[in-house]
CSV table of C-alpha atoms and ligand atoms in Angstrom, one decimal:
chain,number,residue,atom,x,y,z
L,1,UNK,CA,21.7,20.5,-2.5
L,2,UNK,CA,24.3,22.9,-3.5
L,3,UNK,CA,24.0,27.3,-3.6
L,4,UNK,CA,21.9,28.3,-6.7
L,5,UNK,CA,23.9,30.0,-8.7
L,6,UNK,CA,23.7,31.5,-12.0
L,7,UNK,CA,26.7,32.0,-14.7
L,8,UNK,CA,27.0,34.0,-17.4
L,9,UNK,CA,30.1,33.5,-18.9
L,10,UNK,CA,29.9,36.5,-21.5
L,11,UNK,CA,32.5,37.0,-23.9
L,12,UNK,CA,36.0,37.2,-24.8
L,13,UNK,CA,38.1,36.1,-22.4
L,14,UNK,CA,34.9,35.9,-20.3
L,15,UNK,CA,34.9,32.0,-22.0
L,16,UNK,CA,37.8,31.5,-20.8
L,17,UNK,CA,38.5,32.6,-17.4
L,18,UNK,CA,35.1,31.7,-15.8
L,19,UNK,CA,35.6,27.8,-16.4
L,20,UNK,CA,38.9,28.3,-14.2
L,21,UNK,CA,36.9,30.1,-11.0
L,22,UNK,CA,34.5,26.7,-11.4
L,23,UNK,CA,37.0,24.5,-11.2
L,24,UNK,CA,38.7,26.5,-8.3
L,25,UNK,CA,35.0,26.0,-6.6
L,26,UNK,CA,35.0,22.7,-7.6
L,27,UNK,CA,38.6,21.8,-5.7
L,28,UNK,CA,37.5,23.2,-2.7
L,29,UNK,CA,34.6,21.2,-2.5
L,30,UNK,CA,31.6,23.6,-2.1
L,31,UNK,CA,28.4,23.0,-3.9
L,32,UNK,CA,27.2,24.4,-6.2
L,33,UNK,CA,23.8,24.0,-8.7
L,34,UNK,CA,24.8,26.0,-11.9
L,35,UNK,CA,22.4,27.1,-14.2
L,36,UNK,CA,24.4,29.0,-17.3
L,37,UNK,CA,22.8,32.1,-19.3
L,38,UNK,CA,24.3,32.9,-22.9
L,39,UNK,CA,24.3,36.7,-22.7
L,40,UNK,CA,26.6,39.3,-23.8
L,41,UNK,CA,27.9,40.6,-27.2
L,42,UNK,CA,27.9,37.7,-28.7
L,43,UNK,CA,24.4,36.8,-28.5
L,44,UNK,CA,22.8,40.0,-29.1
L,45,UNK,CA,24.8,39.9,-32.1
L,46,UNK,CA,23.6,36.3,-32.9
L,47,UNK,CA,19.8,36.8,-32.4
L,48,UNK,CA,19.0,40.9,-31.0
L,49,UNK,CA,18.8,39.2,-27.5
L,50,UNK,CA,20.1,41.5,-24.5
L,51,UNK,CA,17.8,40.8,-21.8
L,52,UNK,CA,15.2,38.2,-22.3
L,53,UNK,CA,11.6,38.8,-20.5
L,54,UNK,CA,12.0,36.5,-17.1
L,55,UNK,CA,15.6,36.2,-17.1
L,56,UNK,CA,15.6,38.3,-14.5
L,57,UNK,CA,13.2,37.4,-12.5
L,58,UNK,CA,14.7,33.7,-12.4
L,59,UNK,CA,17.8,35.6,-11.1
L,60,UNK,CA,15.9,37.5,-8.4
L,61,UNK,CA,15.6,33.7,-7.0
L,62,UNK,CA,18.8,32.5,-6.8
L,63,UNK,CA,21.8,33.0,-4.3
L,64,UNK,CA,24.4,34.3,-6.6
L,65,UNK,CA,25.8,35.0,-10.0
L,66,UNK,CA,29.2,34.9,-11.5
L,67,UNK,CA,30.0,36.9,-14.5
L,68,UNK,CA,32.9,36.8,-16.7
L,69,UNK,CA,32.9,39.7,-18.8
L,70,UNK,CA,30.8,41.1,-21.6
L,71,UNK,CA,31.2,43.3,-24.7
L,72,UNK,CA,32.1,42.5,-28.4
L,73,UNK,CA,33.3,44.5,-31.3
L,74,UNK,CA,30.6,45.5,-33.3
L,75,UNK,CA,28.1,46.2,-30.8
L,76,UNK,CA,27.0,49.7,-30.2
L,77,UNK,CA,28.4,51.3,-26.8
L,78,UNK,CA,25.7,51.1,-24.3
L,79,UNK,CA,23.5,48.2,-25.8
L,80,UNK,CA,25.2,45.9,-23.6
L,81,UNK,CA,26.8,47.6,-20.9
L,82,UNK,CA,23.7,49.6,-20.1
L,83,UNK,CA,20.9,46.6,-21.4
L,84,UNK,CA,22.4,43.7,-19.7
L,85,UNK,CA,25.4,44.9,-17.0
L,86,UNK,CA,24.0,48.1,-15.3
L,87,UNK,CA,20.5,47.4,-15.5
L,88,UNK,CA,21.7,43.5,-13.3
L,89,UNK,CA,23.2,46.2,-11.4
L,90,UNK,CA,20.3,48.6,-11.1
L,91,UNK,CA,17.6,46.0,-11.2
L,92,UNK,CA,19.1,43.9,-8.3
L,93,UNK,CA,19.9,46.6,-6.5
L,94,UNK,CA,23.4,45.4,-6.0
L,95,UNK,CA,24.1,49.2,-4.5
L,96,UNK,CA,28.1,48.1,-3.6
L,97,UNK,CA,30.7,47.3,-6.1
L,98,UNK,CA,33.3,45.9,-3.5
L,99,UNK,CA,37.1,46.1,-5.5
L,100,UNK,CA,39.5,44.5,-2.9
L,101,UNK,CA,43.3,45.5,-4.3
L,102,UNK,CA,46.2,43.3,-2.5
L,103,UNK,CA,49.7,43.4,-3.2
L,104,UNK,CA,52.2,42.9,-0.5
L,105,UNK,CA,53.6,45.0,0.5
L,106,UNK,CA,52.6,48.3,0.0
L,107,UNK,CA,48.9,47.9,-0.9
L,108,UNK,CA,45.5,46.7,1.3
L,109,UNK,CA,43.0,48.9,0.0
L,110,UNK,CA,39.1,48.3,-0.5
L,111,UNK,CA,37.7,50.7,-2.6
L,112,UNK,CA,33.3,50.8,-2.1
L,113,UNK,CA,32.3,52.0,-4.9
L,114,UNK,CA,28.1,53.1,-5.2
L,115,UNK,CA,26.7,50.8,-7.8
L,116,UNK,CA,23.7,52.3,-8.5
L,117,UNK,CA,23.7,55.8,-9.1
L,118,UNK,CA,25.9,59.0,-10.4
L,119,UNK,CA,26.8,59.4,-13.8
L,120,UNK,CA,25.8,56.1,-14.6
L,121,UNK,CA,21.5,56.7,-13.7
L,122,UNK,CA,21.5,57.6,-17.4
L,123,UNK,CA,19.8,61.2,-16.5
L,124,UNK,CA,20.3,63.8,-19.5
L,125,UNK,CA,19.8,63.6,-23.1
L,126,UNK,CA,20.1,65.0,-26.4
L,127,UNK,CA,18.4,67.6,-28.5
L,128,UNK,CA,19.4,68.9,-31.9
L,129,UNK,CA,20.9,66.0,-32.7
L,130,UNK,CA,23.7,65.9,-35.2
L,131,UNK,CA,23.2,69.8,-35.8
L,132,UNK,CA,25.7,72.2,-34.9
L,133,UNK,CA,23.0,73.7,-32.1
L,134,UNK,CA,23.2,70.1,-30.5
L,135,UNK,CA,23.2,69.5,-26.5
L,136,UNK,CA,23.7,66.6,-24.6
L,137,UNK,CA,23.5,66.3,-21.0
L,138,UNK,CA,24.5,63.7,-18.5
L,139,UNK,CA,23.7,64.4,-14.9
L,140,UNK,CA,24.9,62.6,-12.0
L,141,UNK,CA,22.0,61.4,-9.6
L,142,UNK,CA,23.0,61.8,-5.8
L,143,UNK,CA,20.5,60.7,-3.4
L,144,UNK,CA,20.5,61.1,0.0
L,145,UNK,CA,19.5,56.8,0.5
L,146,UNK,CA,21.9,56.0,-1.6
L,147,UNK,CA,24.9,57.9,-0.6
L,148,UNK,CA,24.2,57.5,3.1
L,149,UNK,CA,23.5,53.3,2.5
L,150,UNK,CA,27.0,53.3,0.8
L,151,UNK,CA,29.0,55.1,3.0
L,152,UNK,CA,27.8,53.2,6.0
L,153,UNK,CA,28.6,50.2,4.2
L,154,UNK,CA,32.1,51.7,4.0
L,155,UNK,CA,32.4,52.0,7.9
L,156,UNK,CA,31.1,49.1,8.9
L,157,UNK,CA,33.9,47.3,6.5
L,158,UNK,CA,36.6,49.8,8.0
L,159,UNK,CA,35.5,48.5,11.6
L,160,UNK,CA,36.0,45.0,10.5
L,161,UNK,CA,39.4,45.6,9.7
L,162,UNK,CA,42.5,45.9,11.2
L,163,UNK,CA,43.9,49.3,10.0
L,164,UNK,CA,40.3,50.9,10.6
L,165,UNK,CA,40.3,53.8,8.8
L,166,UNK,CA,38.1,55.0,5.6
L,167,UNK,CA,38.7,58.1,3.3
L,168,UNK,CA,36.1,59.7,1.0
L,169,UNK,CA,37.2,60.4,-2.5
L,170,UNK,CA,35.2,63.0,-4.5
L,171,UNK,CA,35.7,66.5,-6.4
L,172,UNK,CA,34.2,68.7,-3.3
L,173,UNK,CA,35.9,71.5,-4.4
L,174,UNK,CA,34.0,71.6,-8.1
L,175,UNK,CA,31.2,68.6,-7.7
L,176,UNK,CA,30.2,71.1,-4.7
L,177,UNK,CA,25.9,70.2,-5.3
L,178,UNK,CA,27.0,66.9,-4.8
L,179,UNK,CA,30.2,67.0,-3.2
L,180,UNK,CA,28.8,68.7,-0.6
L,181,UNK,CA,26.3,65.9,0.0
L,182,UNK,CA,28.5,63.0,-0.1
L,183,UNK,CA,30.9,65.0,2.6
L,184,UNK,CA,28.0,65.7,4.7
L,185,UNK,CA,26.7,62.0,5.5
L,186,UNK,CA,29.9,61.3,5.3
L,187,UNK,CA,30.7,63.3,8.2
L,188,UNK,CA,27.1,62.3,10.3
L,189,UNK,CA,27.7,58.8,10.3
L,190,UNK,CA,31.4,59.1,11.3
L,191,UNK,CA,30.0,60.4,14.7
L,192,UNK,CA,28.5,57.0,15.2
L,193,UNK,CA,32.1,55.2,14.6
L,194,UNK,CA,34.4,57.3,16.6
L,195,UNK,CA,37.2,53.8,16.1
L,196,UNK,CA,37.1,55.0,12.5
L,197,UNK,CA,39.8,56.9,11.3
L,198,UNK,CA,39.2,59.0,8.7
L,199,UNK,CA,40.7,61.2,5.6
L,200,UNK,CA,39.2,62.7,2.9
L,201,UNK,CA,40.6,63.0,-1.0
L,202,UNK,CA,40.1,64.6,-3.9
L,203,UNK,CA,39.6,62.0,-6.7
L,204,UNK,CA,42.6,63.7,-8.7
L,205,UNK,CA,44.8,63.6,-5.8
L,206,UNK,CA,44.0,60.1,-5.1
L,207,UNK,CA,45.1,59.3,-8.1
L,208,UNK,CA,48.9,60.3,-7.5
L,209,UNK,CA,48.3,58.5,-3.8
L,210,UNK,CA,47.3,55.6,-5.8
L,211,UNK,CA,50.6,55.4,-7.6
L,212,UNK,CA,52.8,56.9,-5.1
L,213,UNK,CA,51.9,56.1,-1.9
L,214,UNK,CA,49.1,53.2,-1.8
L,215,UNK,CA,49.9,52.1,1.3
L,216,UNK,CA,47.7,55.3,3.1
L,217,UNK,CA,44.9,53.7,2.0
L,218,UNK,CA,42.4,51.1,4.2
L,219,UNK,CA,39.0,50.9,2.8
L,220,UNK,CA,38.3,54.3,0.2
L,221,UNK,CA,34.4,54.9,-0.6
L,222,UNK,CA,33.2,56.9,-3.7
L,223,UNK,CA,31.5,57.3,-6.5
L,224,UNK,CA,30.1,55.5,-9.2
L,225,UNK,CA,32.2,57.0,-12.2
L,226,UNK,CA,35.4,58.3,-9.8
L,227,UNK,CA,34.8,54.3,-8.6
L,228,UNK,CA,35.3,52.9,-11.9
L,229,UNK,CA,38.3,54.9,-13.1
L,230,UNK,CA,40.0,54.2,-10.0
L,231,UNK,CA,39.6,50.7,-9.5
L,232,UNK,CA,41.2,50.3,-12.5
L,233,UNK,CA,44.3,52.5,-11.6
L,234,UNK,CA,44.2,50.3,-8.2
L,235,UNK,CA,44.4,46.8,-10.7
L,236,UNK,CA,47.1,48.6,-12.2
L,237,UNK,CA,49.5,49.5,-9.1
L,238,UNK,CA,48.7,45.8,-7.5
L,239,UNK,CA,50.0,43.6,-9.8
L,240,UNK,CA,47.3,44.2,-13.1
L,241,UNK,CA,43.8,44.1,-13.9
L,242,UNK,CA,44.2,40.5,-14.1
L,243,UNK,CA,44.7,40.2,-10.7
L,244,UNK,CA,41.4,42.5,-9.7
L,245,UNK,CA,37.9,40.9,-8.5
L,246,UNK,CA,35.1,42.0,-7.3
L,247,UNK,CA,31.6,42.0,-5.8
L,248,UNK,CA,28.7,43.6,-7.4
L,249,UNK,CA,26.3,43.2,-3.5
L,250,UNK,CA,23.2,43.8,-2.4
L,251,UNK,CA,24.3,43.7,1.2
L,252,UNK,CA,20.2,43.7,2.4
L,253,UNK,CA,20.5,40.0,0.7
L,254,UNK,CA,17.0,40.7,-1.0
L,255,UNK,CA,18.1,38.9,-4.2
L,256,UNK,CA,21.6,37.5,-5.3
L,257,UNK,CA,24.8,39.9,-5.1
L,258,UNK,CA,26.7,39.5,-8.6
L,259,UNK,CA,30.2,38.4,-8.7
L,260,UNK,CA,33.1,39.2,-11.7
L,261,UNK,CA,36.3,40.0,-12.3
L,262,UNK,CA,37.2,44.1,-12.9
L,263,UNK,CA,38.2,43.1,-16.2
L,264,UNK,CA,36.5,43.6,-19.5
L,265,UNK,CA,36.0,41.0,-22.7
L,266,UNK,CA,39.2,41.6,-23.8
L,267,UNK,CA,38.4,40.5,-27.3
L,268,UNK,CA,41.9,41.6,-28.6
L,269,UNK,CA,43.3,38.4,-27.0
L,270,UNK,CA,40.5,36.1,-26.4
L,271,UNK,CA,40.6,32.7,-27.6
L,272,UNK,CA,43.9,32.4,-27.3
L,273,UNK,CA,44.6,31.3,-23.4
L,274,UNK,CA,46.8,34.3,-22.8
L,275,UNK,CA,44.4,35.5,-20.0
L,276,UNK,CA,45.4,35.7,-16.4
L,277,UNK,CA,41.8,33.7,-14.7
L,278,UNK,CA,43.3,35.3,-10.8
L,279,UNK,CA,40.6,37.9,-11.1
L,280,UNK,CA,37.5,35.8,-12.2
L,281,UNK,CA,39.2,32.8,-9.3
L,282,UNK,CA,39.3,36.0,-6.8
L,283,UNK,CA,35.4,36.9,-7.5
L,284,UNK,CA,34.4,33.3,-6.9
L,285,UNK,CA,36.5,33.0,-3.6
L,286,UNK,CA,34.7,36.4,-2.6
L,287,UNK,CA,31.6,34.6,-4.0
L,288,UNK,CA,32.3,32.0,-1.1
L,289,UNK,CA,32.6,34.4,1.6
L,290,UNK,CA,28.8,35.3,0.9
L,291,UNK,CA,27.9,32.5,0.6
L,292,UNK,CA,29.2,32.0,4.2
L,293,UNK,CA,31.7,29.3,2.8
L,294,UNK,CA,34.4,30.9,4.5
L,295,UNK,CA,36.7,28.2,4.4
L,296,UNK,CA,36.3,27.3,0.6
L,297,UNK,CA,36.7,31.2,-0.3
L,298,UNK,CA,40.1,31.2,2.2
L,299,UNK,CA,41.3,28.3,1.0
L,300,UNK,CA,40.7,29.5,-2.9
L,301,UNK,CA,42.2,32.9,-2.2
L,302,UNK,CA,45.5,31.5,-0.5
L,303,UNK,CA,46.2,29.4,-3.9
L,304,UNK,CA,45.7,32.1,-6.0
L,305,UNK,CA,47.8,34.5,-3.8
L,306,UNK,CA,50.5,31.8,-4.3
L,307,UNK,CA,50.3,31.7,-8.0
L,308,UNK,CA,50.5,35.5,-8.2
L,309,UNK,CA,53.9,34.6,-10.1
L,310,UNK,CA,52.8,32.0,-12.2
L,311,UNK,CA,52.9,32.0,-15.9
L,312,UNK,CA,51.1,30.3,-18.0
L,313,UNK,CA,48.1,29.8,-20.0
L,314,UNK,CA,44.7,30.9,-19.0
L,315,UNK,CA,44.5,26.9,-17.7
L,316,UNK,CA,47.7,26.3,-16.7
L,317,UNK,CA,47.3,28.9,-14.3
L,318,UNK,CA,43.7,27.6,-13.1
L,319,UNK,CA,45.3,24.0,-13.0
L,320,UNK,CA,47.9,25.8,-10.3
L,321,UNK,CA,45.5,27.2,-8.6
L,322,UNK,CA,43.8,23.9,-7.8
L,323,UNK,CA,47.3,22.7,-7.2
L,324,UNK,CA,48.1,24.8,-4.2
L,325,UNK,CA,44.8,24.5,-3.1
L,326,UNK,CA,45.4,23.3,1.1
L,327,UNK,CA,49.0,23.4,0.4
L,328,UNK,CA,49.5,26.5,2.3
D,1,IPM,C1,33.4,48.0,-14.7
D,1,IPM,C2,33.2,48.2,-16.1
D,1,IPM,C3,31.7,48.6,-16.4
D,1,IPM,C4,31.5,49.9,-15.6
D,1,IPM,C5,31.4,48.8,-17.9
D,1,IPM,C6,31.6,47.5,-18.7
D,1,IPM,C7,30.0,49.3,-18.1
D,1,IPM,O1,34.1,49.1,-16.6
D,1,IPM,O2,32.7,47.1,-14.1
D,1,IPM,O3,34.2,48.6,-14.1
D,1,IPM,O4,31.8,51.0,-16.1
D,1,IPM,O5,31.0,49.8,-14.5
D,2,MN,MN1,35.5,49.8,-15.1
């Protein structure tokens, strides 16, 4: 009997790059008992479907899912992103979205970004709408659980490490309602980790670090919205989004953590094998490591880490990757 796990391929280059991260699994020889979901733009577009009643539920009994991306032209913003990703997010209470960034040698950052909260809650709203009196609000949501949960998250990862160090990135200085909260826990639970080095950043400052001097950074926590933006500046100064995975985890293991690559759908070149499946083979070797197959997810990530050169087509690439596989 192999893990349980669910896929939801998605769309665009979602197609493409998933099948790769399978047959990545595959080559390493870990088990796995797939059950694939047709969701994403595509389907909502084909039949109104975002969500179907007990989807979700099946999820809530399985050990994992791997995503490839979702979002097709011609769907409203939000139907998807907010109907099918966030609320898998939400629902599941994956509260961490882990973004490791590795490019030798300058960067060996973790950035823990809260899953679950901030701008993305969906607080606000609209009144007056398309009059020239309209308002629309957007709050972020900042509770004391859910800050505190992620940023000891955060230091237990530093202390795993060898570097040991964490810095908070926010916007104290303006954010200060919730600034001021985030800086506080994260200043409590430092006491209990005095091996934990620590820094903290303004989000706009990080941004030059990012670029100009990654290498300061160990494992960074943050915010949900200052955690999306960044992550995909950190994709950019390591090589690409292409190369960027991560884990969407519910680290109380209550119900499957979520697996996918940074990436989006793409749809400008899907079909056409031009995508780079590293970050969708990177989410399935972190996929391993929760699924304690530490030696599958080692193996996976050493191949891919030797093909962070190769070019190719979106299977050419995979077929690499299952080429170095034990070679190194
Ligand atoms: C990401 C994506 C999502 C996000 C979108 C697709 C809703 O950009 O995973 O970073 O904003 O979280
Ligand atoms: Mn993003």
């Amino acid at each position: 009997m192999g893990h349980n796990v669910g896929v939801i391929p998605g769309d665009g280059i979602g197609q493409e790059v998933i099948p790769e991260a399978l047959k990545a699994i595959e080559a390493v020889g870990v088990q796995l008992d797939l059950t694939h979901y047709n969701l994403g733009g595509a389907r909502y577009l084909d039949d109104g479907t975002v969500l179907p009643d007990g989807v979700l539920d099946e999820w809530r009994g399985l050990d994992t899912l791997l995503l490839g991306a979702v979002g097709a032209p011609g769907v409203p913003p939000g139907v998807i992103e907010r109907g099918l990703l966030l609320k898998m997010r939400f629902e599941l209470d994956l509260y961490i979205n882990q973004r490791p960034f590795l490019h030798e040698p300058d960067v060996d950052m973790i950035v823990i970004r809260e899953n679950t909260e901030g701008s993305y809650a969906g607080e606000g709203g609209v009144l007056r709408k398309g009059t020239p009196h309209e308002i629309a609000t957007q709050g972020s949501v900042n509770t004391r659980m859910g800050v505190e949960r992620c940023i000891r998250y955060a230091f237990e990862l530093a202390a795993t490490r060898p570097a040991k160090h964490l810095t908070l990135v926010h916007k104290t200085n303006v954010l200060t309602f919730a600034g001021d909260l985030w800086e506080r826990v994260f200043n409590e639970v430092s006491e209990e980790y005095s091996g934990i080095e620590t820094a903290y950043n303004h989000v706009d400052a990080a941004c030059i670090y990012f670029v100009e001097d990654p290498g300061r950074y160990d494992v960074i926590v943050t915010d949900n919205l200052f955690g999306d933006i960044l992550t995909d500046l950190g994709g950019a100064v390591s090589g690409g989004i292409g190369f960027a995975s991560s884990g969407n985890l519910n680290p109380t293991r209550t119900g499957p953590s979520m697996f996918e690559p940074v990436h989006g759908s793409a749809p400008d070149i899907a079909g056409q094998g031009k995508a780079n499946p590293l970050a969708a083979v990177l989410s399935a070797a972190m996929m391993l490591d929760h699924l304690g197959e530490t030696d599958g997810a080692t193996a996976i990530r050493d191949a891919c880490h030797a093909n962070f050169e190769t070019s190719g087509s979106t299977s050419e690439i995979g077929d690499a990757v299952v080429a170095s596989i034990g070679k190194s």
